[in-house]
N, CA, C and O atoms as a MOPAC input file, in Angstrom:
PM7 MOZYME 1SCF
protein

 N    -17.82000 1    18.98500 1    14.81700 1
 C    -19.13500 1    18.77300 1    14.84500 1
 C    -19.40600 1    17.84200 1    13.45400 1
 O    -18.80700 1    18.10200 1    12.41100 1
 N    -20.30800 1    16.80900 1    13.55200 1
 C    -20.67600 1    16.18700 1    12.51800 1
 C    -22.17500 1    16.89100 1    12.02600 1
 O    -22.99500 1    17.02500 1    12.93300 1
 N    -22.47500 1    17.22800 1    11.01500 1
 C    -23.61200 1    17.83600 1    10.59000 1
 C    -24.25000 1    17.00100 1     9.43100 1
 O    -23.67100 1    16.86500 1     8.35300 1
 N    -25.55400 1    16.41000 1     9.72300 1
 C    -26.27200 1    15.54100 1     8.59600 1
 C    -27.17200 1    16.66300 1     7.99500 1
 O    -27.64800 1    17.58600 1     8.65600 1
 N    -27.33300 1    16.48400 1     6.76700 1
 C    -28.44600 1    17.22700 1     5.70500 1
 C    -29.14000 1    16.21300 1     4.95200 1
 O    -28.57900 1    15.55200 1     4.07800 1
 N    -30.27700 1    16.08700 1     5.25600 1
 C    -31.22400 1    15.34000 1     4.09100 1
 C    -31.05600 1    16.01900 1     2.76200 1
 O    -31.28500 1    17.22100 1     2.62700 1
 N    -30.64000 1    15.21500 1     1.74600 1
 C    -30.46900 1    15.95100 1     0.47700 1
 C    -31.25900 1    15.10700 1    -0.49100 1
 O    -31.06400 1    15.18000 1    -1.70400 1
 N    -32.23100 1    14.23400 1     0.10200 1
 C    -33.20000 1    13.40100 1    -0.77200 1
 C    -33.95200 1    14.16300 1    -1.55000 1
 O    -34.18400 1    13.66700 1    -2.65300 1
 N    -34.46000 1    15.32300 1    -1.31600 1
 C    -35.49200 1    15.89100 1    -2.19700 1
 C    -34.81300 1    17.21500 1    -2.76600 1
 O    -35.47800 1    18.23700 1    -2.93100 1
 N    -33.54600 1    17.14700 1    -3.03700 1
 C    -32.49300 1    18.13700 1    -3.79700 1
 C    -32.94800 1    18.05700 1    -5.27000 1
 O    -33.18200 1    16.97400 1    -5.80500 1
 N    -33.06800 1    19.26200 1    -5.91800 1
 C    -33.76200 1    19.47900 1    -7.36300 1
 C    -33.42700 1    20.70100 1    -7.91800 1
 O    -32.56300 1    21.35300 1    -7.33200 1
 N    -33.86700 1    21.09500 1    -8.80200 1
 C    -33.74900 1    22.36600 1    -9.69700 1
 C    -34.73500 1    23.42000 1    -9.32100 1
 O    -34.73900 1    24.54900 1    -9.81100 1
 N    -35.53400 1    23.00300 1    -8.46200 1
 C    -36.79200 1    24.40200 1    -8.19700 1
 C    -37.12400 1    24.11500 1    -6.59200 1
 O    -36.81500 1    23.05000 1    -6.05700 1
 N    -37.71400 1    25.07300 1    -5.97500 1
 C    -38.54000 1    24.76400 1    -4.86100 1
 C    -37.48400 1    24.64000 1    -3.72300 1
 O    -36.36800 1    25.15800 1    -3.69700 1
 N    -38.12700 1    23.77100 1    -2.70100 1
 C    -37.13200 1    23.49900 1    -1.54500 1
 C    -36.01100 1    22.90600 1    -1.88800 1
 O    -35.03600 1    23.13500 1    -1.17100 1
 N    -35.84300 1    21.97200 1    -3.09000 1
 C    -34.59300 1    21.38800 1    -3.33400 1
 C    -33.58300 1    22.20500 1    -3.98700 1
 O    -32.41200 1    21.82900 1    -4.04100 1
 N    -34.05900 1    23.51900 1    -4.58200 1
 C    -32.91600 1    24.46900 1    -5.25300 1
 C    -32.32600 1    25.10400 1    -3.90000 1
 O    -31.12000 1    25.33600 1    -3.81000 1
 N    -33.19800 1    25.37000 1    -2.87300 1
 C    -33.07600 1    25.83000 1    -1.59900 1
 C    -31.83200 1    25.10800 1    -0.93500 1
 O    -30.81100 1    25.70400 1    -0.59100 1
 N    -32.03800 1    23.80900 1    -0.80600 1
 C    -31.29100 1    22.86900 1    -0.17300 1
 C    -29.93400 1    22.87800 1    -0.74500 1
 O    -28.88700 1    22.87500 1    -0.09900 1
 N    -30.06700 1    22.89100 1    -2.05200 1
 C    -28.79800 1    22.60600 1    -2.72100 1
 C    -27.87200 1    24.00200 1    -2.73000 1
 O    -26.64300 1    23.94100 1    -2.77300 1
 N    -28.59700 1    25.25300 1    -2.68500 1
 C    -27.66300 1    26.41300 1    -2.43300 1
 C    -27.05500 1    26.60000 1    -0.81900 1
 O    -26.04700 1    27.21600 1    -0.47400 1
 N    -27.85300 1    25.98600 1    -0.12800 1
 C    -27.70400 1    26.05700 1     1.43400 1
 C    -26.57100 1    25.24700 1     1.50400 1
 O    -25.66600 1    25.70200 1     2.20300 1
 N    -26.32500 1    23.91100 1     0.84000 1
 C    -25.17500 1    23.06400 1     0.95500 1
 C    -23.83600 1    23.65000 1     0.57700 1
 O    -22.77900 1    23.66000 1     1.20800 1
 N    -24.18100 1    24.19300 1    -0.74800 1
 C    -23.06300 1    24.88800 1    -1.33400 1
 C    -22.43000 1    26.04800 1    -0.67500 1
 O    -21.21900 1    26.26400 1    -0.72000 1
 N    -23.36800 1    26.85100 1    -0.00700 1
 C    -22.82100 1    28.02200 1     0.62100 1
 C    -22.07000 1    27.72500 1     2.01200 1
 O    -21.02200 1    28.30400 1     2.29500 1
 N    -22.66900 1    26.79500 1     2.85000 1
 C    -22.10700 1    26.20200 1     3.93300 1
 C    -20.78500 1    25.72000 1     3.67300 1
 O    -19.94300 1    25.96900 1     4.53600 1
 N    -20.42100 1    25.05900 1     2.62800 1
 C    -19.14600 1    24.38500 1     2.35000 1
 C    -18.29500 1    25.12300 1     2.03000 1
 O    -17.11500 1    24.81300 1     2.19100 1
 N    -18.73900 1    26.52100 1     1.38800 1
 C    -17.75200 1    27.50900 1     1.02800 1
 C    -17.09900 1    28.30200 1     2.40500 1
 O    -15.97800 1    28.78400 1     2.56500 1
 N    -18.11800 1    28.24000 1     3.20400 1
 C    -17.55500 1    29.17900 1     4.43100 1
 C    -17.27500 1    28.34800 1     5.62200 1
 O    -16.84200 1    28.95700 1     6.60000 1
 N    -17.45200 1    26.97900 1     5.72700 1
 C    -17.07700 1    26.25600 1     6.88700 1
 C    -16.17500 1    25.09200 1     6.40200 1
 O    -16.58000 1    24.36900 1     5.49300 1
 N    -15.10600 1    24.91100 1     6.91100 1
 C    -14.13800 1    23.97100 1     6.76300 1
 C    -13.77600 1    23.12900 1     7.97200 1
 O    -13.00500 1    22.17900 1     7.84000 1
 N    -14.30900 1    23.44800 1     9.15700 1
 C    -14.24800 1    23.00500 1    10.51900 1
 C    -15.04000 1    21.85300 1    10.79700 1
 O    -14.57000 1    20.82500 1    11.28500 1
 N    -16.51600 1    22.05100 1    10.42100 1
 C    -17.27100 1    20.86100 1    10.63900 1
 C    -17.19900 1    19.79600 1     9.64300 1
 O    -16.60500 1    20.04400 1     8.59400 1
 N    -17.81000 1    18.44600 1     9.85600 1
 C    -18.04900 1    17.51600 1     8.94600 1
 C    -19.42800 1    17.49800 1     8.43700 1
 O    -20.28000 1    17.59800 1     9.31900 1
 N    -19.87500 1    17.39100 1     7.17600 1
 C    -20.93300 1    17.50700 1     6.64900 1
 C    -21.50100 1    16.20500 1     6.01100 1
 O    -21.01800 1    15.85600 1     4.93400 1
 N    -22.45600 1    15.48000 1     6.56400 1
 C    -22.91000 1    13.93700 1     5.96800 1
 C    -24.18100 1    14.46600 1     5.11200 1
 O    -25.02800 1    15.24400 1     5.55000 1
 N    -24.16000 1    13.93200 1     3.87300 1
 C    -25.29100 1    14.32800 1     3.09600 1
 C    -25.96300 1    13.07000 1     2.43500 1
 O    -25.47500 1    12.25100 1     1.65600 1
 N    -27.25600 1    13.15600 1     2.98300 1
 C    -28.05800 1    11.79000 1     2.57800 1
 C    -28.84200 1    12.18700 1     1.39300 1
 O    -29.58600 1    13.16700 1     1.35000 1
 N    -28.54600 1    11.06900 1     0.11200 1
 C    -29.10000 1    11.06400 1    -0.80400 1
 C    -29.92500 1     9.79500 1    -1.07900 1
 O    -29.80100 1     8.74300 1    -0.45200 1
 N    -30.77900 1    10.01900 1    -2.08700 1
 C    -31.47700 1     8.88400 1    -2.96200 1
 C    -30.36400 1     8.17100 1    -3.72800 1
 O    -29.46100 1     8.85600 1    -4.20700 1
 N    -30.36400 1     6.97700 1    -3.86500 1
 C    -29.32200 1     6.28600 1    -4.95500 1
 C    -29.57000 1     6.89500 1    -6.41300 1
 O    -28.67600 1     6.84900 1    -7.25800 1
 N    -30.60500 1     7.36900 1    -6.63200 1
 C    -30.73300 1     7.91200 1    -8.41900 1
 C    -30.20800 1     9.59400 1    -8.26100 1
 O    -29.83100 1    10.23800 1    -9.24000 1
 N    -30.25400 1    10.08800 1    -7.03800 1
 C    -29.74500 1    11.38100 1    -7.25200 1
 C    -28.17300 1    11.61300 1    -6.97700 1
 O    -27.60200 1    12.67500 1    -7.22500 1
 N    -27.60400 1    10.56600 1    -6.47400 1
 C    -26.17200 1    10.80900 1    -5.92600 1
 C    -25.09100 1    11.12300 1    -6.90700 1
 O    -24.14300 1    11.88200 1    -6.70400 1
 N    -25.37900 1    10.36000 1    -8.14300 1
 C    -24.01400 1    11.09100 1    -8.93900 1
 C    -24.21800 1    12.33300 1    -9.55200 1
 O    -23.31200 1    12.94400 1   -10.11800 1
 N    -25.74000 1    12.85600 1    -9.43200 1
 C    -25.77000 1    13.96900 1   -10.16600 1
 C    -25.28200 1    15.41600 1    -9.44600 1
 O    -25.28400 1    16.48300 1   -10.06000 1
 N    -24.88400 1    15.27600 1    -8.11000 1
 C    -24.47500 1    16.26500 1    -7.12800 1
 C    -23.22300 1    15.92400 1    -6.83000 1
 O    -22.96600 1    14.79300 1    -6.41800 1
 N    -22.26400 1    16.88400 1    -7.00600 1
 C    -20.83900 1    16.74100 1    -6.34500 1
 C    -20.39100 1    17.92000 1    -5.66500 1
 O    -20.28300 1    19.02500 1    -6.19800 1
 N    -20.11400 1    17.62500 1    -4.36800 1
 C    -19.63900 1    18.66900 1    -3.29200 1
 C    -18.32200 1    18.52700 1    -2.97000 1
 O    -18.06500 1    17.72800 1    -2.06900 1
 N    -17.40400 1    19.12900 1    -3.50800 1
 C    -15.81300 1    19.08500 1    -3.20600 1
 C    -15.56300 1    19.42900 1    -1.95700 1
 O    -16.27400 1    20.26900 1    -1.40700 1
 N    -14.60400 1    18.88700 1    -1.36800 1
 C    -14.21200 1    19.15300 1     0.31000 1
 C    -13.96800 1    17.93500 1     0.87500 1
 O    -14.72300 1    16.98400 1     0.67300 1
 N    -12.95600 1    17.85900 1     1.59000 1
 C    -12.53400 1    17.06200 1     2.63000 1
 C    -13.58500 1    16.91200 1     3.82600 1
 O    -13.54300 1    15.83600 1     4.42400 1
 N    -14.42700 1    17.76300 1     4.20500 1
 C    -15.36800 1    17.66700 1     5.25100 1
 C    -16.75400 1    17.50400 1     4.80400 1
 O    -17.68400 1    18.13900 1     5.30200 1
 N    -16.90400 1    16.52500 1     3.72800 1
 C    -18.11100 1    16.03300 1     2.96500 1
 C    -18.32900 1    14.66700 1     2.69700 1
 O    -17.57400 1    14.15300 1     1.87200 1
 N    -19.12600 1    14.02900 1     3.17600 1
 C    -19.15700 1    12.58900 1     3.02900 1
 C    -20.78300 1    12.51200 1     2.55700 1
 O    -21.70000 1    13.10800 1     3.12200 1
 N    -20.89900 1    11.67400 1     1.44000 1
 C    -22.17400 1    11.07700 1     1.01400 1
 C    -22.71900 1     9.89200 1     1.58100 1
 O    -21.99700 1     8.93100 1     1.84900 1
 N    -23.90400 1     9.89600 1     1.77300 1
 C    -24.60000 1     8.49600 1     2.32100 1
 C    -25.81900 1     8.39100 1     1.54700 1
 O    -26.65500 1     9.29500 1     1.53000 1
 N    -25.95500 1     7.13700 1     0.80600 1
 C    -26.79700 1     6.63800 1    -0.17300 1
 C    -27.78600 1     5.76200 1     0.52800 1
 O    -28.66200 1     5.18300 1    -0.11400 1

């Protein structure tokens, strides 16, 4: 399954921190699904999520 996550508001506090932790934990436990992360251009280089099942969209 392909799962899209809006990571445009990712940050070091509030809902952005929650989103960041959610992505990290999902990628730790799930290697069957493909995750597509949607970023703002200015935020994309700041966050790296390793894995073959992750794709960034800017």
